[in-house]
Amino acid sequence: MSKLRVIIVGIILMTTQLSAQQRLHTFHKLSTRQGLTSNQYSYYIFKDSQGFVWASSISGLNRFDGYRVKQYHAVPKDSTSLISEFASQGHFYEDEQQDLWFSNKSCLMQYVRKDDNFRRHYFTLPNGDLAKEYYFWAHMHSERQEVYVSGANHLFVVDTKDPKKKSLVDSIFVGINDRMFTLDNGHQ
């Protein structure tokens, strides 16, 4: 009987150990040795719906696939690259097409997943000029698929399904730490 108990206890311990092993997670420590653009100032980190981890820095944008880092940089004569090495001034948002949106110091950036490149979005100020500075903040309304963004001390909105639909919301300053909340009636 004691031999049978030892076998039963052994089986229980083996199955417990196997189920515990399934709960283990792998953690990666990333640095410039693994391909990050910078070891400093990686303020915004985002995991997208495809499992990529994005990390902004003052030296470009990084995309980690679990094995290696792909770097994105500003290329002065390439309008489909980042506009600045200061990759993201705020949080990342993913739309229904799985494109990423984030504010940059000079514009609203859209990472176009199918093309693996970027589009720059500028907004028109009340005086007719383009807002080309102070894009410190962005927020996506996930139900409407709209991105609200501050630019040149104004608040704008763009429809992610049709980015040509852009408009001025208000002439107010929205700072980096400001937040937007949806009201019960669906408005922000």
mmCIF file of N, CA, C and O in Angstrom, residues 74-81 120:
data_model
loop_
_atom_site.group_PDB
_atom_site.id
_atom_site.type_symbol
_atom_site.label_atom_id
_atom_site.label_comp_id
_atom_site.label_asym_id
_atom_site.label_seq_id
_atom_site.Cartn_x
_atom_site.Cartn_y
_atom_site.Cartn_z
ATOM 1 N N ALA A 74 13.943 58.695 -38.306
ATOM 2 C CA ALA A 74 13.598 59.809 -39.196
ATOM 3 C C ALA A 74 14.615 59.833 -40.334
ATOM 4 O O ALA A 74 15.815 59.757 -40.101
ATOM 5 N N VAL A 75 14.098 59.888 -41.547
ATOM 6 C CA VAL A 75 14.950 60.004 -42.730
ATOM 7 C C VAL A 75 14.514 61.294 -43.415
ATOM 8 O O VAL A 75 13.390 61.375 -43.925
ATOM 9 N N PRO A 76 15.359 62.327 -43.412
ATOM 10 C CA PRO A 76 14.950 63.669 -43.851
ATOM 11 C C PRO A 76 14.212 63.742 -45.190
ATOM 12 O O PRO A 76 13.249 64.473 -45.316
ATOM 13 N N LYS A 77 14.609 62.991 -46.186
ATOM 14 C CA LYS A 77 13.980 63.115 -47.506
ATOM 15 C C LYS A 77 12.921 62.035 -47.773
ATOM 16 O O LYS A 77 12.454 61.905 -48.889
ATOM 17 N N ASP A 78 12.544 61.299 -46.726
ATOM 18 C CA ASP A 78 11.549 60.238 -46.879
ATOM 19 C C ASP A 78 10.296 60.613 -46.097
ATOM 20 O O ASP A 78 10.282 60.563 -44.873
ATOM 21 N N SER A 79 9.239 60.970 -46.808
ATOM 22 C CA SER A 79 7.999 61.409 -46.148
ATOM 23 C C SER A 79 7.235 60.246 -45.509
ATOM 24 O O SER A 79 6.244 60.473 -44.824
ATOM 25 N N THR A 80 7.693 59.002 -45.700
ATOM 26 C CA THR A 80 7.030 57.853 -45.071
ATOM 27 C C THR A 80 7.807 57.341 -43.855
ATOM 28 O O THR A 80 7.502 56.273 -43.333
ATOM 29 N N SER A 81 8.805 58.110 -43.421
ATOM 30 C CA SER A 81 9.565 57.736 -42.223
ATOM 31 C C SER A 81 9.058 58.566 -41.046
ATOM 32 O O SER A 81 8.204 59.444 -41.196
ATOM 33 N N ARG A 120 2.115 61.199 -41.999
ATOM 34 C CA ARG A 120 2.122 62.377 -41.130
ATOM 35 C C ARG A 120 0.816 63.120 -41.323
ATOM 36 O O ARG A 120 0.407 63.376 -42.452
#
